[in-house]
mmCIF file of C-alpha atoms and ligand atoms in Angstrom:
data_model
loop_
_atom_site.group_PDB
_atom_site.id
_atom_site.type_symbol
_atom_site.label_atom_id
_atom_site.label_comp_id
_atom_site.label_asym_id
_atom_site.label_seq_id
_atom_site.Cartn_x
_atom_site.Cartn_y
_atom_site.Cartn_z
ATOM 1 C CA MET K 1 -18.940 -21.968 7.792
ATOM 2 C CA SER K 2 -20.209 -22.352 11.017
ATOM 3 C CA THR K 3 -21.351 -19.868 13.451
ATOM 4 C CA SER K 4 -21.474 -22.218 16.363
ATOM 5 C CA GLN K 5 -18.420 -20.616 17.938
ATOM 6 C CA HIS K 6 -19.247 -17.629 20.188
ATOM 7 C CA PHE K 7 -17.615 -15.331 17.640
ATOM 8 C CA LEU K 8 -18.583 -15.102 14.125
ATOM 9 C CA HIS K 9 -16.028 -15.496 11.254
ATOM 10 C CA GLU K 10 -17.329 -13.410 8.460
ATOM 11 C CA LEU K 11 -16.068 -14.096 5.080
ATOM 12 C CA VAL K 12 -14.917 -12.053 1.997
ATOM 13 C CA GLY K 13 -12.911 -13.350 -0.955
ATOM 14 C CA SER K 14 -11.285 -12.862 -4.287
ATOM 15 C CA MET K 15 -12.464 -14.532 -7.194
ATOM 16 C CA SER K 16 -9.879 -14.665 -9.894
ATOM 17 C CA GLN K 17 -8.983 -17.169 -12.817
ATOM 18 C CA GLY K 18 -5.423 -17.614 -11.290
ATOM 19 C CA ALA K 19 -3.930 -17.440 -7.898
ATOM 20 C CA ASP K 20 -2.717 -13.780 -8.410
ATOM 21 C CA GLY K 21 -4.381 -12.344 -5.235
ATOM 22 C CA ASN K 22 -1.877 -13.434 -2.691
ATOM 23 C CA PRO K 23 -0.300 -10.150 -1.539
ATOM 24 C CA THR K 24 -3.759 -8.793 -1.425
ATOM 25 C CA VAL K 25 -4.847 -11.672 0.813
ATOM 26 C CA VAL K 26 -2.001 -10.850 3.141
ATOM 27 C CA MET K 27 -2.801 -7.198 3.072
ATOM 28 C CA ILE K 28 -6.409 -7.434 3.999
ATOM 29 C CA GLU K 29 -5.980 -10.166 6.592
ATOM 30 C CA ALA K 30 -3.258 -8.149 8.307
ATOM 31 C CA ALA K 31 -5.996 -5.248 8.633
ATOM 32 C CA PHE K 32 -8.573 -7.694 10.067
ATOM 33 C CA ARG K 33 -6.040 -8.820 12.659
ATOM 34 C CA HIS K 34 -4.995 -5.278 13.530
ATOM 35 C CA HIS K 35 -8.486 -4.380 14.113
ATOM 36 C CA GLY K 36 -9.494 -7.469 16.004
ATOM 37 C CA LEU K 37 -11.986 -8.532 13.433
ATOM 38 C CA HIS K 38 -12.616 -12.281 13.178
ATOM 39 C CA TRP K 39 -13.095 -12.187 9.450
ATOM 40 C CA ARG K 40 -11.287 -14.066 6.709
ATOM 41 C CA TYR K 41 -10.396 -13.145 3.194
ATOM 42 C CA VAL K 42 -9.906 -15.998 1.008
ATOM 43 C CA ASN K 43 -8.632 -16.617 -2.379
ATOM 44 C CA LEU K 44 -10.841 -18.427 -4.818
ATOM 45 C CA GLU K 45 -9.971 -19.672 -8.313
ATOM 46 C CA VAL K 46 -13.066 -19.621 -10.408
ATOM 47 C CA SER K 47 -13.371 -20.149 -14.213
ATOM 48 C CA PRO K 48 -15.465 -17.877 -16.320
ATOM 49 C CA GLU K 49 -18.084 -20.815 -17.028
ATOM 50 C CA GLN K 50 -18.567 -21.163 -13.103
ATOM 51 C CA LEU K 51 -18.869 -17.503 -12.311
ATOM 52 C CA GLY K 52 -22.636 -17.586 -11.915
ATOM 53 C CA ASP K 53 -22.578 -20.579 -9.720
ATOM 54 C CA ALA K 54 -19.786 -19.009 -7.701
ATOM 55 C CA VAL K 55 -21.710 -15.854 -7.058
ATOM 56 C CA ARG K 56 -24.843 -17.806 -5.991
ATOM 57 C CA GLY K 57 -22.739 -20.175 -3.753
ATOM 58 C CA ALA K 58 -20.917 -17.080 -2.005
ATOM 59 C CA LYS K 59 -24.552 -15.681 -1.346
ATOM 60 C CA ALA K 60 -25.796 -18.900 -0.109
ATOM 61 C CA MET K 61 -22.712 -19.254 2.374
ATOM 62 C CA GLY K 62 -23.038 -15.831 3.809
ATOM 63 C CA PHE K 63 -20.212 -14.165 2.147
ATOM 64 C CA ARG K 64 -20.074 -10.284 2.983
ATOM 65 C CA GLY K 65 -18.664 -9.559 -0.500
ATOM 66 C CA PHE K 66 -15.745 -10.325 -2.644
ATOM 67 C CA ASN K 67 -13.199 -8.740 -5.114
ATOM 68 C CA CYS K 68 -13.033 -10.002 -8.635
ATOM 69 C CA SER K 69 -10.423 -9.640 -11.167
ATOM 70 C CA LEU K 70 -9.784 -10.095 -14.870
ATOM 71 C CA PRO K 71 -11.533 -11.826 -16.501
ATOM 72 C CA HIS K 72 -14.684 -11.497 -14.193
ATOM 73 C CA LYS K 73 -14.832 -7.645 -13.748
ATOM 74 C CA VAL K 74 -17.603 -7.288 -16.719
ATOM 75 C CA SER K 75 -19.171 -10.581 -16.724
ATOM 76 C CA VAL K 76 -19.810 -10.644 -12.971
ATOM 77 C CA ILE K 77 -22.634 -7.791 -13.567
ATOM 78 C CA ALA K 78 -24.996 -10.227 -15.004
ATOM 79 C CA HIS K 79 -25.012 -11.991 -11.540
ATOM 80 C CA LEU K 80 -25.347 -8.973 -9.264
ATOM 81 C CA GLU K 81 -28.581 -7.166 -8.114
ATOM 82 C CA GLY K 82 -27.269 -3.550 -8.454
ATOM 83 C CA LEU K 83 -24.403 -1.312 -9.048
ATOM 84 C CA GLY K 84 -22.732 1.743 -7.387
ATOM 85 C CA GLU K 85 -22.630 4.885 -9.078
ATOM 86 C CA SER K 86 -18.978 4.751 -10.685
ATOM 87 C CA ALA K 87 -19.305 0.986 -11.510
ATOM 88 C CA ALA K 88 -22.492 1.841 -13.562
ATOM 89 C CA VAL K 89 -20.876 4.365 -15.318
ATOM 90 C CA MET K 90 -17.693 2.312 -16.241
ATOM 91 C CA ARG K 91 -19.492 -1.086 -16.493
ATOM 92 C CA ALA K 92 -16.897 -2.864 -14.770
ATOM 93 C CA VAL K 93 -17.037 -4.248 -11.011
ATOM 94 C CA ASN K 94 -13.979 -5.367 -8.925
ATOM 95 C CA CYS K 95 -15.766 -5.344 -5.578
ATOM 96 C CA VAL K 96 -18.920 -6.870 -4.536
ATOM 97 C CA VAL K 97 -20.678 -5.716 -1.396
ATOM 98 C CA ARG K 98 -23.664 -7.447 0.364
ATOM 99 C CA ARG K 99 -26.333 -4.842 1.318
ATOM 100 C CA GLY K 100 -29.263 -6.280 2.965
ATOM 101 C CA ASP K 101 -29.764 -9.290 0.971
ATOM 102 C CA ARG K 102 -28.562 -7.857 -2.355
ATOM 103 C CA PHE K 103 -25.159 -8.105 -3.865
ATOM 104 C CA ILE K 104 -24.122 -4.751 -5.350
ATOM 105 C CA GLY K 105 -21.020 -4.181 -7.534
ATOM 106 C CA GLU K 106 -18.650 -1.362 -6.916
ATOM 107 C CA ASN K 107 -15.316 -0.594 -8.438
ATOM 108 C CA THR K 108 -12.666 0.438 -6.103
ATOM 109 C CA ASP K 109 -9.731 0.569 -8.502
ATOM 110 C CA GLY K 110 -10.442 4.336 -9.057
ATOM 111 C CA LYS K 111 -11.585 4.896 -5.736
ATOM 112 C CA GLY K 112 -8.189 3.748 -4.413
ATOM 113 C CA PHE K 113 -6.506 6.002 -6.792
ATOM 114 C CA LEU K 114 -8.731 8.894 -5.660
ATOM 115 C CA LYS K 115 -8.086 8.386 -1.941
ATOM 116 C CA SER K 116 -4.305 8.100 -2.603
ATOM 117 C CA LEU K 117 -4.250 11.173 -4.661
ATOM 118 C CA ARG K 118 -6.186 13.137 -2.093
ATOM 119 C CA THR K 119 -3.297 12.751 0.215
ATOM 120 C CA VAL K 120 -1.296 15.173 -2.158
ATOM 121 C CA ILE K 121 -4.068 17.204 -3.924
ATOM 122 C CA ASP K 122 -7.749 17.886 -4.031
ATOM 123 C CA PRO K 123 -8.633 17.110 -7.931
ATOM 124 C CA ALA K 124 -11.661 19.284 -7.809
ATOM 125 C CA GLY K 125 -11.223 22.031 -10.550
ATOM 126 C CA LYS K 126 -7.866 20.403 -11.693
ATOM 127 C CA SER K 127 -6.495 19.772 -15.147
ATOM 128 C CA VAL K 128 -5.455 16.021 -15.593
ATOM 129 C CA VAL K 129 -3.288 14.412 -18.425
ATOM 130 C CA LEU K 130 -3.932 10.691 -18.099
ATOM 131 C CA PHE K 131 -1.815 8.313 -20.283
ATOM 132 C CA GLY K 132 -3.715 5.017 -21.153
ATOM 133 C CA ALA K 133 -7.265 4.051 -21.719
ATOM 134 C CA GLY K 134 -7.512 0.445 -20.379
ATOM 135 C CA GLY K 135 -9.427 -0.857 -17.385
ATOM 136 C CA ALA K 136 -7.234 0.941 -14.839
ATOM 137 C CA ALA K 137 -7.130 4.338 -16.641
ATOM 138 C CA ARG K 138 -10.932 4.120 -17.365
ATOM 139 C CA ALA K 139 -11.657 3.574 -13.510
ATOM 140 C CA ILE K 140 -9.649 6.461 -12.730
ATOM 141 C CA ALA K 141 -11.038 8.745 -15.153
ATOM 142 C CA VAL K 142 -14.603 8.072 -14.042
ATOM 143 C CA GLU K 143 -13.804 8.703 -10.460
ATOM 144 C CA LEU K 144 -11.747 11.949 -11.343
ATOM 145 C CA GLY K 145 -15.005 13.051 -13.330
ATOM 146 C CA LEU K 146 -17.289 12.255 -10.381
ATOM 147 C CA ALA K 147 -14.842 14.261 -8.074
ATOM 148 C CA GLY K 148 -15.129 17.417 -10.252
ATOM 149 C CA VAL K 149 -12.002 17.679 -12.232
ATOM 150 C CA ARG K 150 -12.029 20.720 -14.662
ATOM 151 C CA ARG K 151 -10.650 18.687 -17.771
ATOM 152 C CA ILE K 152 -9.191 15.380 -18.712
ATOM 153 C CA THR K 153 -6.950 14.841 -21.555
ATOM 154 C CA ILE K 154 -6.644 11.082 -22.346
ATOM 155 C CA VAL K 155 -3.531 10.126 -24.227
ATOM 156 C CA ASN K 156 -3.567 6.713 -25.625
ATOM 157 C CA ARG K 157 -1.684 4.663 -28.394
ATOM 158 C CA SER K 158 -4.950 3.089 -29.733
ATOM 159 C CA GLU K 159 -7.195 5.760 -31.013
ATOM 160 C CA ALA K 160 -10.305 3.635 -30.944
ATOM 161 C CA ARG K 161 -9.776 2.722 -27.128
ATOM 162 C CA GLY K 162 -8.856 6.452 -26.224
ATOM 163 C CA ALA K 163 -11.821 7.870 -28.189
ATOM 164 C CA GLU K 164 -14.305 5.384 -26.407
ATOM 165 C CA LEU K 165 -13.127 6.476 -23.040
ATOM 166 C CA ALA K 166 -13.097 10.297 -23.952
ATOM 167 C CA GLY K 167 -16.692 9.789 -25.346
ATOM 168 C CA LEU K 168 -17.921 8.026 -22.243
ATOM 169 C CA LEU K 169 -16.627 10.740 -20.037
ATOM 170 C CA ARG K 170 -18.282 13.587 -22.152
ATOM 171 C CA ASP K 171 -21.616 11.463 -22.508
ATOM 172 C CA ALA K 172 -21.993 10.214 -19.091
ATOM 173 C CA LEU K 173 -20.336 12.848 -16.783
ATOM 174 C CA ARG K 174 -20.539 15.843 -19.081
ATOM 175 C CA LEU K 175 -16.767 16.307 -18.684
ATOM 176 C CA ASP K 176 -14.457 18.417 -20.722
ATOM 177 C CA ALA K 177 -12.675 15.312 -21.877
ATOM 178 C CA ARG K 178 -10.460 15.059 -25.207
ATOM 179 C CA LEU K 179 -8.246 12.539 -26.754
ATOM 180 C CA GLU K 180 -4.619 13.172 -27.978
ATOM 181 C CA VAL K 181 -3.384 9.972 -29.844
ATOM 182 C CA TRP K 182 0.101 8.977 -28.300
ATOM 183 C CA ARG K 183 2.555 9.230 -31.281
ATOM 184 C CA GLY K 184 6.248 9.654 -30.140
ATOM 185 C CA GLU K 185 7.252 11.823 -27.339
ATOM 186 C CA HIS K 186 4.079 13.460 -25.913
ATOM 187 C CA ALA K 187 4.473 17.031 -24.358
ATOM 188 C CA VAL K 188 2.358 17.330 -21.410
ATOM 189 C CA ALA K 189 0.018 20.579 -21.515
ATOM 190 C CA GLU K 190 1.314 23.575 -19.702
ATOM 191 C CA ASP K 191 -1.692 23.958 -17.549
ATOM 192 C CA ALA K 192 -1.760 20.343 -16.454
ATOM 193 C CA ASP K 193 -1.735 19.991 -12.688
ATOM 194 C CA ILE K 194 -1.881 16.063 -12.423
ATOM 195 C CA VAL K 195 -0.131 13.666 -14.945
ATOM 196 C CA ILE K 196 -0.997 9.904 -14.533
ATOM 197 C CA ASN K 197 0.758 6.781 -16.053
ATOM 198 C CA GLY K 198 -2.375 4.733 -16.323
ATOM 199 C CA THR K 199 -0.625 2.274 -18.600
ATOM 200 C CA SER K 200 1.138 -0.857 -18.002
ATOM 201 C CA ILE K 201 4.589 0.608 -19.091
ATOM 202 C CA GLY K 202 7.136 -0.015 -16.342
ATOM 203 C CA LEU K 203 5.479 -2.995 -14.744
ATOM 204 C CA TYR K 204 8.203 -5.332 -13.553
ATOM 205 C CA ASP K 205 10.594 -3.279 -15.707
ATOM 206 C CA GLY K 206 12.215 -0.415 -13.834
ATOM 207 C CA GLY K 207 14.233 0.678 -17.065
ATOM 208 C CA ALA K 208 10.957 1.064 -19.261
ATOM 209 C CA ARG K 209 10.387 4.612 -20.303
ATOM 210 C CA LEU K 210 7.197 6.391 -20.895
ATOM 211 C CA PRO K 211 7.378 8.424 -24.087
ATOM 212 C CA ILE K 212 6.916 11.976 -22.475
ATOM 213 C CA ALA K 213 8.924 14.993 -23.136
ATOM 214 C CA LEU K 214 10.471 15.348 -19.797
ATOM 215 C CA GLU K 215 10.925 19.050 -20.198
ATOM 216 C CA SER K 216 7.079 19.397 -20.283
ATOM 217 C CA LEU K 217 6.932 18.193 -16.659
ATOM 218 C CA ARG K 218 7.038 21.009 -14.464
ATOM 219 C CA PRO K 219 7.725 21.620 -10.605
ATOM 220 C CA GLY K 220 4.665 21.364 -8.500
ATOM 221 C CA MET K 221 2.652 18.811 -10.868
ATOM 222 C CA VAL K 222 1.646 15.731 -9.364
ATOM 223 C CA ALA K 223 2.986 12.686 -11.081
ATOM 224 C CA ALA K 224 1.154 9.546 -10.398
ATOM 225 C CA ASP K 225 1.741 5.963 -11.586
ATOM 226 C CA VAL K 226 -0.443 3.071 -11.506
ATOM 227 C CA VAL K 227 2.305 0.567 -11.757
ATOM 228 C CA PHE K 228 3.117 -0.838 -8.286
ATOM 229 C CA ASN K 229 6.051 -3.058 -9.011
ATOM 230 C CA PRO K 230 8.705 -1.591 -9.089
ATOM 231 C CA VAL K 231 7.320 0.945 -6.597
ATOM 232 C CA GLN K 232 9.686 3.632 -7.944
ATOM 233 C CA THR K 233 9.027 3.491 -11.513
ATOM 234 C CA ARG K 234 11.458 5.442 -14.087
ATOM 235 C CA PHE K 235 8.512 7.753 -14.788
ATOM 236 C CA LEU K 236 8.192 8.664 -10.950
ATOM 237 C CA ILE K 237 11.996 9.007 -10.647
ATOM 238 C CA GLU K 238 12.334 11.437 -13.653
ATOM 239 C CA ALA K 239 9.158 13.475 -12.652
ATOM 240 C CA ALA K 240 10.552 13.807 -9.073
ATOM 241 C CA SER K 241 13.856 14.917 -10.532
ATOM 242 C CA ARG K 242 11.871 17.661 -12.512
ATOM 243 C CA GLY K 243 10.363 19.008 -9.147
ATOM 244 C CA CYS K 244 6.944 17.003 -9.428
ATOM 245 C CA ILE K 245 5.230 15.454 -6.584
ATOM 246 C CA PRO K 246 5.682 11.733 -6.975
ATOM 247 C CA LEU K 247 2.665 9.384 -5.978
ATOM 248 C CA ASP K 248 3.315 5.568 -6.363
ATOM 249 C CA GLY K 249 0.917 2.801 -7.362
ATOM 250 C CA LEU K 250 1.278 0.925 -4.105
ATOM 251 C CA GLY K 251 -1.020 3.749 -2.365
ATOM 252 C CA MET K 252 -3.536 2.961 -5.256
ATOM 253 C CA LEU K 253 -3.412 -0.759 -4.322
ATOM 254 C CA VAL K 254 -3.586 -0.214 -0.547
ATOM 255 C CA ASN K 255 -6.494 2.348 -0.590
ATOM 256 C CA GLN K 256 -8.555 -0.193 -2.978
ATOM 257 C CA GLY K 257 -8.205 -2.551 0.024
ATOM 258 C CA VAL K 258 -9.032 0.253 2.380
ATOM 259 C CA VAL K 259 -12.264 0.954 0.536
ATOM 260 C CA GLY K 260 -13.260 -2.560 0.143
ATOM 261 C CA ILE K 261 -12.884 -3.074 4.063
ATOM 262 C CA GLN K 262 -14.949 -0.036 4.675
ATOM 263 C CA TYR K 263 -17.628 -1.301 2.314
ATOM 264 C CA TRP K 264 -17.687 -4.879 3.792
ATOM 265 C CA THR K 265 -16.994 -4.333 7.587
ATOM 266 C CA GLY K 266 -17.945 -0.507 8.159
ATOM 267 C CA ILE K 267 -14.745 -0.029 9.921
ATOM 268 C CA ASP K 268 -11.985 2.548 8.714
ATOM 269 C CA PRO K 269 -8.866 0.424 8.540
ATOM 270 C CA ASP K 270 -5.320 1.642 9.170
ATOM 271 C CA PRO K 271 -3.686 1.982 5.726
ATOM 272 C CA ALA K 272 -0.216 2.050 7.071
ATOM 273 C CA VAL K 273 -0.674 -1.430 8.699
ATOM 274 C CA MET K 274 -1.918 -2.637 5.310
ATOM 275 C CA ARG K 275 0.978 -1.053 3.157
ATOM 276 C CA ARG K 276 3.539 -2.717 5.415
ATOM 277 C CA ALA K 277 1.907 -6.010 5.102
ATOM 278 C CA LEU K 278 1.685 -5.691 1.266
ATOM 279 C CA GLU K 279 5.248 -4.478 0.978
ATOM 280 C CA SER K 280 6.485 -7.496 2.998
ATOM 281 C CA ALA K 281 4.376 -9.898 0.783
ATOM 282 C CA MET K 282 5.426 -8.294 -2.308
ATOM 283 C CA GLY K 283 9.255 -8.253 -1.179
ATOM 284 C CA VAL K 284 9.378 -4.691 -2.139
HETATM 285 P P1 NDP R 1 -5.004 -2.740 -19.923
HETATM 286 O O1 NDP R 1 -4.465 -3.966 -20.696
HETATM 287 O O2 NDP R 1 -6.584 -2.750 -19.761
HETATM 288 O O3 NDP R 1 -4.612 -1.471 -20.514
HETATM 289 C C1 NDP R 1 -3.189 -1.170 -20.844
HETATM 290 C C2 NDP R 1 -3.200 0.298 -21.208
HETATM 291 O O4 NDP R 1 -1.676 0.494 -21.378
HETATM 292 C C3 NDP R 1 -3.760 0.705 -22.563
HETATM 293 O O5 NDP R 1 -4.192 2.008 -22.691
HETATM 294 C C4 NDP R 1 -2.635 0.415 -23.562
HETATM 295 O O6 NDP R 1 -2.582 1.131 -24.627
HETATM 296 C C5 NDP R 1 -1.357 1.059 -22.612
HETATM 297 N N1 NDP R 1 -0.145 0.434 -23.088
HETATM 298 C C6 NDP R 1 0.528 -0.801 -22.807
HETATM 299 N N2 NDP R 1 1.729 -0.974 -23.523
HETATM 300 C C7 NDP R 1 1.820 0.274 -24.200
HETATM 301 C C8 NDP R 1 2.929 0.850 -24.762
HETATM 302 N N3 NDP R 1 4.030 0.132 -25.120
HETATM 303 N N4 NDP R 1 2.903 1.990 -25.382
HETATM 304 C C9 NDP R 1 1.753 2.845 -25.070
HETATM 305 N N5 NDP R 1 0.727 2.317 -24.411
HETATM 306 C C10 NDP R 1 0.714 1.164 -23.908
HETATM 307 O O7 NDP R 1 -4.415 -2.968 -18.378
HETATM 308 P P2 NDP R 1 -5.052 -2.136 -17.092
HETATM 309 O O8 NDP R 1 -5.523 -0.909 -17.343
HETATM 310 O O9 NDP R 1 -5.907 -3.377 -16.509
HETATM 311 O O10 NDP R 1 -3.561 -2.196 -16.345
HETATM 312 C C11 NDP R 1 -2.670 -0.998 -16.503
HETATM 313 C C12 NDP R 1 -1.680 -1.126 -15.438
HETATM 314 O O11 NDP R 1 -2.389 -0.743 -14.201
HETATM 315 C C13 NDP R 1 -1.014 -2.562 -15.016
HETATM 316 O O12 NDP R 1 0.528 -2.078 -14.901
HETATM 317 C C14 NDP R 1 -1.604 -2.814 -13.708
HETATM 318 O O13 NDP R 1 -0.734 -3.614 -12.969
HETATM 319 C C15 NDP R 1 -1.810 -1.519 -13.197
HETATM 320 N N6 NDP R 1 -2.855 -1.650 -12.030
HETATM 321 C C16 NDP R 1 -2.675 -0.955 -10.865
HETATM 322 C C17 NDP R 1 -3.582 -1.051 -10.000
HETATM 323 C C18 NDP R 1 -3.177 -0.406 -8.588
HETATM 324 O O14 NDP R 1 -3.807 -0.601 -7.468
HETATM 325 N N7 NDP R 1 -2.040 0.083 -8.551
HETATM 326 C C19 NDP R 1 -4.891 -1.557 -10.153
HETATM 327 C C20 NDP R 1 -5.104 -2.023 -11.564
HETATM 328 C C21 NDP R 1 -4.056 -1.996 -12.495
HETATM 329 P P3 NDP R 1 -3.457 0.687 -25.961
HETATM 330 O O15 NDP R 1 -4.931 1.045 -25.706
HETATM 331 O O16 NDP R 1 -3.031 1.384 -27.077
HETATM 332 O O17 NDP R 1 -3.220 -0.864 -26.108
#
């Protein structure tokens, strides 16, 4: 990492256990090129045992930050020097940012979703039905809470996981959050403004069907999916056919990258350039 050239190569990266970050690398580097930044985003395979050494190494080598994916999202916290607001509530980090000489943990999963959601609706004061209570749903729910939604109904198959998330939203954010255990076809409440598939149902399976009573989806509701491959999931297609406003999971992924680049570089990258690069890397 030499600074002997007359331009500086700043480094950010992705710490994951496998080589699953490649489309993200292409997307982030496309933004760097587009905006004339002499930065690199590199994929680094890090085992759980070596995470602490890797974080200290990134700091020693002058990294401006990095993303981290499973299984590092929780364990990385022990190696950081502070947490952003939503990361502190959800106790999970997917984006580390150097601020001064400190590595601070942020979570851009939910922020990416929110940025994408805001292109179609302002969530403040709205009623949300969120299917799922795993990592993605948790990140989304916390950001929605911080954005001032009126109510969140968590619908989850596992009661324990759903209750834990609803409890976190009530205790940490004083939110009107309730759990409905998912058994059979779920009828979405009439007053819902935003319906979100935060589960992995539909990932790599365009035929997979979310157990929802389709007739409970009303025209004008926003129907959002976290699943990004396929981009047009069966849930989104069926919701659009009922008059809902569809929002795909690729927008969440792109905007996570947008937020990360904003944190690391201070610039506001062009999401359209990033989406095109991501689509071409994913072949979608
Ligand atoms: P988790 O494993 O943490 O959670 C999975 C969730 O899906 C749980 O709530 C689980 O319910 C539920 N679920 C899975 N299968 C079923 C089923 N057959 N019936 C009912 N519920 C089911 O996964 P993540 O939260 O990390 O990821 C979820 C999805 O989000 C993935 O598809 C991932 O690719 C996507 N994602 C998208 C991002 C983006 O930027 N677009 C970012 C991050 C993730 P239970 O608790 O009962 O097991």
